[in-house]
Amino acid sequence: MKRGASGGPRLGRRGFLAAASSSAALFVIPFRLGATETAGAAGFTANAFLRLDAKGVVVLSLPKTEMGQSVYTAIAMLVAEELEVGVGTIAVELPDGEEGRFGEVTQETGGSTSIRETFFPVRQAAADMRASLVGAAAAGWGVAAKDCTASDGRVVHAASGREAHFGALASAAAARPPAMDTQLKDSSKFAVIGKPTPRLDSRLKVMGEAIYGIDVVLPGMKIGAIAQCPAFGGRLESTDRQAALAVAGVVEIVVLTDAVAVIADHYWAAKKGLDALAPVWTSAAEPDLDQARIEGEYAAAAATGKGFGAEGTTSLADVADGLASAHSKFSADYQQPFLAHAPMEPGNCVLHLHNGELEIWTGTQIPADARAAAAGAAGLPVEKVKLRNQLMGGGFGRRLEPDFIVRAVEVAKSCPYPLKLIWSREEDMQHDMYRPYYHDRVEAAVDAEGLPVAIFHRIAGSSIMARLYGDEFDGVDSDAVDGAAVTPYKLPRHRVEFVRHETLVPTSWWRGVGGARSAFVVESFVDELARNAKADPLIYRRRLLESDRARAVLDLVAEKARWTQDPGKDRARGVSIIHLWNTFMAQVVEVGRSDDGVRVERVIVAVDCGQPVNPLGIEAQIEGGVIFGLSAALSGEITIADGRVEQSNFHDYTVFRMTDAPRIDIHIVDSTAEVGGLGEPPVAAVMPALANAVCALTGKRIRRLPILKTLAV
Amino acid sequence: MDRTLTINGKLHNVDVDPDTPLLWVLRDILHLTGTKFGCGSGLCGACTVHVGGEARFACQTAIEEVGSDEVVTIEAAHTLAVGQRVQLAWINTDVVQCGYCQPGQIMRAIALLQKNPNPSDADIRDGMAPNICRCGCYPRIHAAVRVAAETAQ
């Protein structure tokens, strides 16, 4: 899998290279997967993030995983800025899950944290490396380090005209005490950060050369297809083993209590073997578990379940006082469905369990936890588990769980050969860990002007935090209340409670996480308050906003969307604003009518994410997040019947296609403020903006997602 | 049963059941892993390749249907005149995110432009509709198809 360090992947066709050279858009990337090479005598390991290899190539050990969000490029830009090398000359390695390797920077990729966590530590690592190289050059030349500069991968002493390539200084730098606490560049001097920079992994992906977990091929490898009990809590009852073994190419059948895998020479033989095996399953642990029961349970939990007050919100007595004393009162209930992640690359894991060691090739957002979980499943100490993290064909939170890997280990225990286990799309969708179903109930009291004087917001849902961090759980899921307990608004007597309720449906993180579920409710409800006050929803929000930065993005989106102008016949607009993941974002969604209800025509986004790192990447994240959120809000829904998931593939879990995608206009505020996240915010902001636009168009308030289903009843 | 396939200009003998989808012959037997598995049902387009010059879902194309038709996959897209333009447009437009669906998107776009060198916006939308991108690269895919069409003019 290692690619040539000197030239990177080659196209091998002269014509193409000739055509490409004129465009100046092809990058030579010394691209590597996994830590395949350690610095030799000629190399220089500056710190956990950075080293020069024996050939003088700068190697960046990424603490974060690439799943499309462009961290390769953005984190390499942080290095390029402080180390003074070209972005395209940096080789990148994926995180391997070695606990504590990067100090305070975790290897978990999620929650829009990648750039926020690395912005200073990676720049510091690069600046210190530069200082070491400059120091080594200056000492060698007998000149003062302050008279030397670094530029384009070299150290230069301008006065004498001497210069040395970084690679030539490696041994000398390695022999010196490491530089520490080197002064970072002031943002006014940034030459790389903030400049639109094309992705480093573009060409690999465009040429079809990028290797994802599912593409890994090992000598002697067999390929398995898995079926897991479709009903929650059920077990495997029987199989037709002989029929499966009769399928050409089938080599092994691995039976687990609630799953079965057929191993073969290639996937098609494995899949045919699985069909022939015709596994029979018991019914679910709760055969009557269905959507109506689940919705009833959550509605009851929201109405009367024991709630725990979120930190920073007011007391029950205070909010009750406010509600009792007000001019008028109203309430609303909001329902959000279970959602699947459905990344384009279905679940898979390549692994080899042999000689008391486990090697894993897979794409995971949690390399350290994945290693630990795999070690547990294999009954091995974690040091005996080697993880070779791969590119991911989408994550969206799905690969924040190690369940695929654990399953694969359970199967691999019966396999003495390297195994690639593949989930069919149906298995992937029916054995997802879903975005939780939520039922929110919001009560508000308003004054004579229609402004809130008290708000009581109760959130009933599954708690992912309680599952993961049970010992520390105090009744409030800090993720689920994110964006509800603290909003961009000045809200007097505002109480938020969380009511935990679990069903057999497994739940986990989904792009946008808690903030997105809260933003849908808060921004829909504020829209209702505005409508109730007969106020323009944008002006109403503006009156309640707390910060200047929030008002600035709202004003910017209003201007760019021409909010005050009539959108035209059969068109309407909705607005939203969020302050989450340290990013301020306002969106206006413009909708029109279509055969099945509504069609999204245009989305206008204004964002203040603090210091922008790569505007091209920011725009890509926003375009993608907007489409991901629109798709879910319009038609995304996983439903339960007979204790199992009803949907199975893209025909009944429909997602946006090119024909659905609206025009998206993005406006980034120039800022040097602290860096904000970008993976989640566009998803969070677009769902309520769309629902509000649909209400403006049809008069129907969307209190239940998905929208097309609500419009149809 | 042995049969001979022409893939990316080379002959390959493969010994698999006649109902085996082209996708798994490409990926698991010939190790041409650029063509992706997404849904197995012709719903997502991640496995799009050219068979006899037409865009086809490799997951829905049994090897017995291929016959002597030439198969072109992403690995040889750059050998097609339109392919080079499309791939360059993809790079210049900074289209990709996770990139998993892009081989299929690119093969779809090449077939579209081979048939319709000067597509309207509606032609591009409809022509690309079989292919899903969960990262939501659609605006840039659309722009890149447009760029590829215009560079040919």
CSV table of N, CA, C and O in Angstrom, one decimal, chain A residues 469-536:
chain,number,residue,atom,x,y,z
A,469,TYR,N,-20.4,6.6,28.8
A,469,TYR,CA,-19.7,7.1,30.1
A,469,TYR,C,-20.7,6.9,31.3
A,469,TYR,O,-20.9,7.8,32.0
A,470,GLY,N,-21.2,5.7,31.4
A,470,GLY,CA,-22.2,5.4,32.4
A,470,GLY,C,-21.8,5.9,33.8
A,470,GLY,O,-22.7,6.4,34.5
A,471,ASP,N,-20.6,5.7,34.2
A,471,ASP,CA,-20.2,6.1,35.5
A,471,ASP,C,-20.3,7.5,35.8
A,471,ASP,O,-20.6,8.0,36.9
A,472,GLU,N,-20.1,8.3,34.8
A,472,GLU,CA,-20.2,9.8,35.0
A,472,GLU,C,-21.5,10.4,34.7
A,472,GLU,O,-21.7,11.6,34.9
A,473,PHE,N,-22.4,9.6,34.2
A,473,PHE,CA,-23.7,10.1,33.8
A,473,PHE,C,-24.6,10.6,35.0
A,473,PHE,O,-24.8,9.8,35.9
A,474,ASP,N,-25.0,11.8,34.9
A,474,ASP,CA,-25.8,12.4,36.1
A,474,ASP,C,-27.2,12.6,35.7
A,474,ASP,O,-27.9,13.4,36.4
A,475,GLY,N,-27.7,12.0,34.7
A,475,GLY,CA,-29.1,12.2,34.3
A,475,GLY,C,-29.3,13.1,33.1
A,475,GLY,O,-30.4,13.1,32.5
A,476,VAL,N,-28.3,14.0,32.8
A,476,VAL,CA,-28.5,14.9,31.7
A,476,VAL,C,-27.5,14.4,30.6
A,476,VAL,O,-26.3,14.4,30.9
A,477,ASP,N,-28.0,14.1,29.4
A,477,ASP,CA,-27.1,13.8,28.3
A,477,ASP,C,-26.5,15.1,27.8
A,477,ASP,O,-27.2,15.9,27.1
A,478,SER,N,-25.2,15.4,28.1
A,478,SER,CA,-24.7,16.7,27.7
A,478,SER,C,-24.7,17.0,26.2
A,478,SER,O,-24.7,18.1,25.8
A,479,ASP,N,-24.6,15.9,25.4
A,479,ASP,CA,-24.7,16.1,24.0
A,479,ASP,C,-26.1,16.4,23.5
A,479,ASP,O,-26.3,17.3,22.8
A,480,ALA,N,-27.1,15.7,24.0
A,480,ALA,CA,-28.5,15.9,23.6
A,480,ALA,C,-29.0,17.3,23.9
A,480,ALA,O,-29.8,17.9,23.2
A,481,VAL,N,-28.5,17.9,25.0
A,481,VAL,CA,-28.9,19.2,25.4
A,481,VAL,C,-28.1,20.3,24.8
A,481,VAL,O,-28.4,21.5,24.9
A,482,ASP,N,-27.0,19.9,24.1
A,482,ASP,CA,-26.1,20.9,23.4
A,482,ASP,C,-27.0,21.7,22.4
A,482,ASP,O,-27.7,21.1,21.6
A,483,GLY,N,-26.9,23.0,22.5
A,483,GLY,CA,-27.7,23.8,21.6
A,483,GLY,C,-29.1,24.1,22.0
A,483,GLY,O,-29.8,24.9,21.4
A,484,ALA,N,-29.5,23.4,23.1
A,484,ALA,CA,-30.8,23.7,23.7
A,484,ALA,C,-30.6,24.4,25.1
A,484,ALA,O,-31.2,25.4,25.3
A,485,ALA,N,-29.7,23.9,25.9
A,485,ALA,CA,-29.4,24.5,27.2
A,485,ALA,C,-28.8,25.9,27.0
A,485,ALA,O,-29.1,26.9,27.7
A,486,VAL,N,-27.8,26.0,26.0
A,486,VAL,CA,-27.2,27.3,25.6
A,486,VAL,C,-27.6,27.5,24.2
A,486,VAL,O,-27.4,26.7,23.3
A,487,THR,N,-28.3,28.6,24.0
A,487,THR,CA,-28.7,29.0,22.6
A,487,THR,C,-28.1,30.3,22.3
A,487,THR,O,-27.5,31.0,23.1
A,488,PRO,N,-28.2,30.8,21.0
A,488,PRO,CA,-27.7,32.1,20.7
A,488,PRO,C,-28.5,33.3,21.3
A,488,PRO,O,-28.1,34.4,21.1
A,489,TYR,N,-29.6,33.0,22.0
A,489,TYR,CA,-30.5,34.0,22.5
A,489,TYR,C,-30.4,34.3,23.9
A,489,TYR,O,-30.0,33.5,24.7
A,490,LYS,N,-30.9,35.5,24.3
A,490,LYS,CA,-31.1,35.9,25.7
A,490,LYS,C,-32.5,35.4,26.1
A,490,LYS,O,-33.5,35.9,25.6
A,491,LEU,N,-32.5,34.4,26.8
A,491,LEU,CA,-33.8,33.8,27.2
A,491,LEU,C,-34.0,33.8,28.7
A,491,LEU,O,-33.2,33.1,29.4
A,492,PRO,N,-34.9,34.6,29.2
A,492,PRO,CA,-35.1,34.6,30.7
A,492,PRO,C,-35.8,33.3,31.1
A,492,PRO,O,-36.6,32.8,30.4
A,493,ARG,N,-35.6,32.9,32.3
A,493,ARG,CA,-36.3,31.8,32.9
A,493,ARG,C,-36.4,30.6,32.0
A,493,ARG,O,-37.4,30.1,31.6
A,494,HIS,N,-35.2,30.2,31.5
A,494,HIS,CA,-35.1,29.1,30.5
A,494,HIS,C,-34.7,27.8,31.2
A,494,HIS,O,-33.6,27.8,31.8
A,495,ARG,N,-35.5,26.8,31.2
A,495,ARG,CA,-35.1,25.6,31.8
A,495,ARG,C,-35.1,24.5,30.7
A,495,ARG,O,-36.1,24.3,30.0
A,496,VAL,N,-34.1,23.7,30.7
A,496,VAL,CA,-34.0,22.5,29.8
A,496,VAL,C,-33.8,21.3,30.7
A,496,VAL,O,-33.0,21.2,31.6
A,497,GLU,N,-34.6,20.3,30.4
A,497,GLU,CA,-34.5,19.0,31.1
A,497,GLU,C,-34.3,17.9,30.1
A,497,GLU,O,-34.8,17.9,29.0
A,498,PHE,N,-33.5,16.9,30.5
A,498,PHE,CA,-33.4,15.7,29.7
A,498,PHE,C,-34.1,14.5,30.4
A,498,PHE,O,-33.9,14.3,31.6
A,499,VAL,N,-34.8,13.7,29.7
A,499,VAL,CA,-35.5,12.5,30.2
A,499,VAL,C,-34.9,11.4,29.4
A,499,VAL,O,-35.1,11.2,28.2
A,500,ARG,N,-34.2,10.5,30.1
A,500,ARG,CA,-33.6,9.4,29.3
A,500,ARG,C,-34.6,8.2,29.2
A,500,ARG,O,-35.3,7.9,30.2
A,501,HIS,N,-34.7,7.7,28.0
A,501,HIS,CA,-35.5,6.5,27.8
A,501,HIS,C,-34.9,5.7,26.7
A,501,HIS,O,-34.5,6.2,25.7
A,502,GLU,N,-34.7,4.4,27.0
A,502,GLU,CA,-34.1,3.5,26.0
A,502,GLU,C,-35.0,2.5,25.5
A,502,GLU,O,-35.9,2.0,26.2
A,503,THR,N,-34.8,2.1,24.2
A,503,THR,CA,-35.5,1.0,23.7
A,503,THR,C,-34.4,0.0,23.2
A,503,THR,O,-33.2,0.2,23.4
A,504,LEU,N,-34.8,-1.1,22.5
A,504,LEU,CA,-33.8,-2.0,22.0
A,504,LEU,C,-33.0,-1.5,20.8
A,504,LEU,O,-32.1,-2.1,20.4
A,505,VAL,N,-33.5,-0.4,20.3
A,505,VAL,CA,-32.8,0.2,19.1
A,505,VAL,C,-31.5,0.8,19.5
A,505,VAL,O,-31.4,1.7,20.3
A,506,PRO,N,-30.4,0.3,18.9
A,506,PRO,CA,-29.1,0.8,19.3
A,506,PRO,C,-28.9,2.2,18.7
A,506,PRO,O,-29.2,2.5,17.6
A,507,THR,N,-28.3,3.1,19.5
A,507,THR,CA,-28.2,4.5,19.0
A,507,THR,C,-26.7,5.0,19.1
A,507,THR,O,-26.0,4.5,20.0
A,508,SER,N,-26.4,5.9,18.3
A,508,SER,CA,-25.0,6.5,18.4
A,508,SER,C,-25.0,7.9,17.7
A,508,SER,O,-26.0,8.4,17.3
A,509,TRP,N,-23.8,8.4,17.6
A,509,TRP,CA,-23.6,9.7,17.0
A,509,TRP,C,-23.9,9.7,15.5
A,509,TRP,O,-23.6,8.8,14.8
A,510,TRP,N,-24.5,10.8,15.1
A,510,TRP,CA,-24.9,11.0,13.6
A,510,TRP,C,-24.5,12.4,13.3
A,510,TRP,O,-24.7,13.3,14.1
A,511,ARG,N,-23.9,12.7,12.1
A,511,ARG,CA,-23.4,14.0,11.8
A,511,ARG,C,-24.4,15.1,12.2
A,511,ARG,O,-25.5,15.1,11.9
A,512,GLY,N,-23.8,16.0,13.0
A,512,GLY,CA,-24.6,17.1,13.6
A,512,GLY,C,-24.9,16.9,15.1
A,512,GLY,O,-25.2,17.8,15.8
A,513,VAL,N,-24.7,15.6,15.5
A,513,VAL,CA,-24.8,15.2,16.9
A,513,VAL,C,-25.9,15.9,17.6
A,513,VAL,O,-26.9,16.3,17.1
A,514,GLY,N,-25.8,16.1,18.9
A,514,GLY,CA,-26.8,16.7,19.7
A,514,GLY,C,-27.2,18.1,19.3
A,514,GLY,O,-28.4,18.5,19.3
A,515,GLY,N,-26.2,18.9,18.9
A,515,GLY,CA,-26.5,20.2,18.5
A,515,GLY,C,-27.5,20.3,17.3
A,515,GLY,O,-28.4,21.2,17.3
A,516,ALA,N,-27.5,19.3,16.4
A,516,ALA,CA,-28.4,19.4,15.3
A,516,ALA,C,-29.8,19.0,15.8
A,516,ALA,O,-30.8,19.6,15.3
A,517,ARG,N,-29.9,18.1,16.7
A,517,ARG,CA,-31.3,17.7,17.1
A,517,ARG,C,-31.9,18.9,17.9
A,517,ARG,O,-33.1,19.2,17.7
A,518,SER,N,-31.0,19.6,18.7
A,518,SER,CA,-31.5,20.7,19.4
A,518,SER,C,-31.8,21.9,18.5
A,518,SER,O,-32.8,22.6,18.7
A,519,ALA,N,-31.0,22.1,17.6
A,519,ALA,CA,-31.2,23.3,16.7
A,519,ALA,C,-32.5,23.2,15.9
A,519,ALA,O,-33.2,24.2,15.7
A,520,PHE,N,-32.9,22.0,15.5
A,520,PHE,CA,-34.2,21.8,14.8
A,520,PHE,C,-35.3,22.3,15.7
A,520,PHE,O,-36.2,23.0,15.3
A,521,VAL,N,-35.2,21.9,17.0
A,521,VAL,CA,-36.3,22.3,17.9
A,521,VAL,C,-36.3,23.8,18.3
A,521,VAL,O,-37.3,24.5,18.2
A,522,VAL,N,-35.1,24.2,18.7
A,522,VAL,CA,-35.0,25.6,19.1
A,522,VAL,C,-35.3,26.6,18.0
A,522,VAL,O,-36.1,27.5,18.1
A,523,GLU,N,-34.8,26.3,16.8
A,523,GLU,CA,-35.0,27.2,15.7
A,523,GLU,C,-36.4,27.1,15.1
A,523,GLU,O,-36.9,28.0,14.4
A,524,SER,N,-37.0,26.0,15.2
A,524,SER,CA,-38.4,25.9,14.8
A,524,SER,C,-39.3,26.6,15.8
A,524,SER,O,-40.2,27.3,15.4
A,525,PHE,N,-39.0,26.4,17.1
A,525,PHE,CA,-39.8,27.0,18.1
A,525,PHE,C,-39.7,28.6,18.1
A,525,PHE,O,-40.7,29.3,18.2
A,526,VAL,N,-38.5,29.1,17.9
A,526,VAL,CA,-38.3,30.5,17.8
A,526,VAL,C,-39.1,31.1,16.6
A,526,VAL,O,-39.7,32.1,16.7
A,527,ASP,N,-39.1,30.3,15.6
A,527,ASP,CA,-39.9,30.7,14.4
A,527,ASP,C,-41.4,30.7,14.8
A,527,ASP,O,-42.1,31.6,14.3
A,528,GLU,N,-41.8,29.8,15.6
A,528,GLU,CA,-43.2,29.8,16.0
A,528,GLU,C,-43.5,31.0,16.9
A,528,GLU,O,-44.6,31.6,16.8
A,529,LEU,N,-42.6,31.3,17.8
A,529,LEU,CA,-42.7,32.5,18.6
A,529,LEU,C,-42.9,33.7,17.8
A,529,LEU,O,-43.7,34.6,18.0
A,530,ALA,N,-42.1,33.8,16.7
A,530,ALA,CA,-42.1,35.0,15.9
A,530,ALA,C,-43.4,35.1,15.2
A,530,ALA,O,-44.1,36.2,15.1
A,531,ARG,N,-43.9,34.0,14.6
A,531,ARG,CA,-45.2,33.9,13.9
A,531,ARG,C,-46.3,34.3,14.9
A,531,ARG,O,-47.2,35.1,14.5
A,532,ASN,N,-46.2,33.8,16.1
A,532,ASN,CA,-47.2,34.1,17.2
A,532,ASN,C,-47.2,35.6,17.5
A,532,ASN,O,-48.3,36.2,17.7
A,533,ALA,N,-46.0,36.2,17.4
A,533,ALA,CA,-45.9,37.6,17.7
A,533,ALA,C,-46.2,38.5,16.4
A,533,ALA,O,-46.1,39.7,16.5
A,534,LYS,N,-46.5,37.8,15.3
A,534,LYS,CA,-46.8,38.5,14.0
A,534,LYS,C,-45.6,39.3,13.6
A,534,LYS,O,-45.7,40.4,13.1
A,535,ALA,N,-44.4,38.8,13.9
A,535,ALA,CA,-43.1,39.5,13.6
A,535,ALA,C,-42.4,38.7,12.5
A,535,ALA,O,-42.6,37.5,12.3
A,536,ASP,N,-41.6,39.5,11.8
A,536,ASP,CA,-40.7,38.9,10.8
A,536,ASP,C,-39.7,38.0,11.6
A,536,ASP,O,-39.1,38.4,12.5
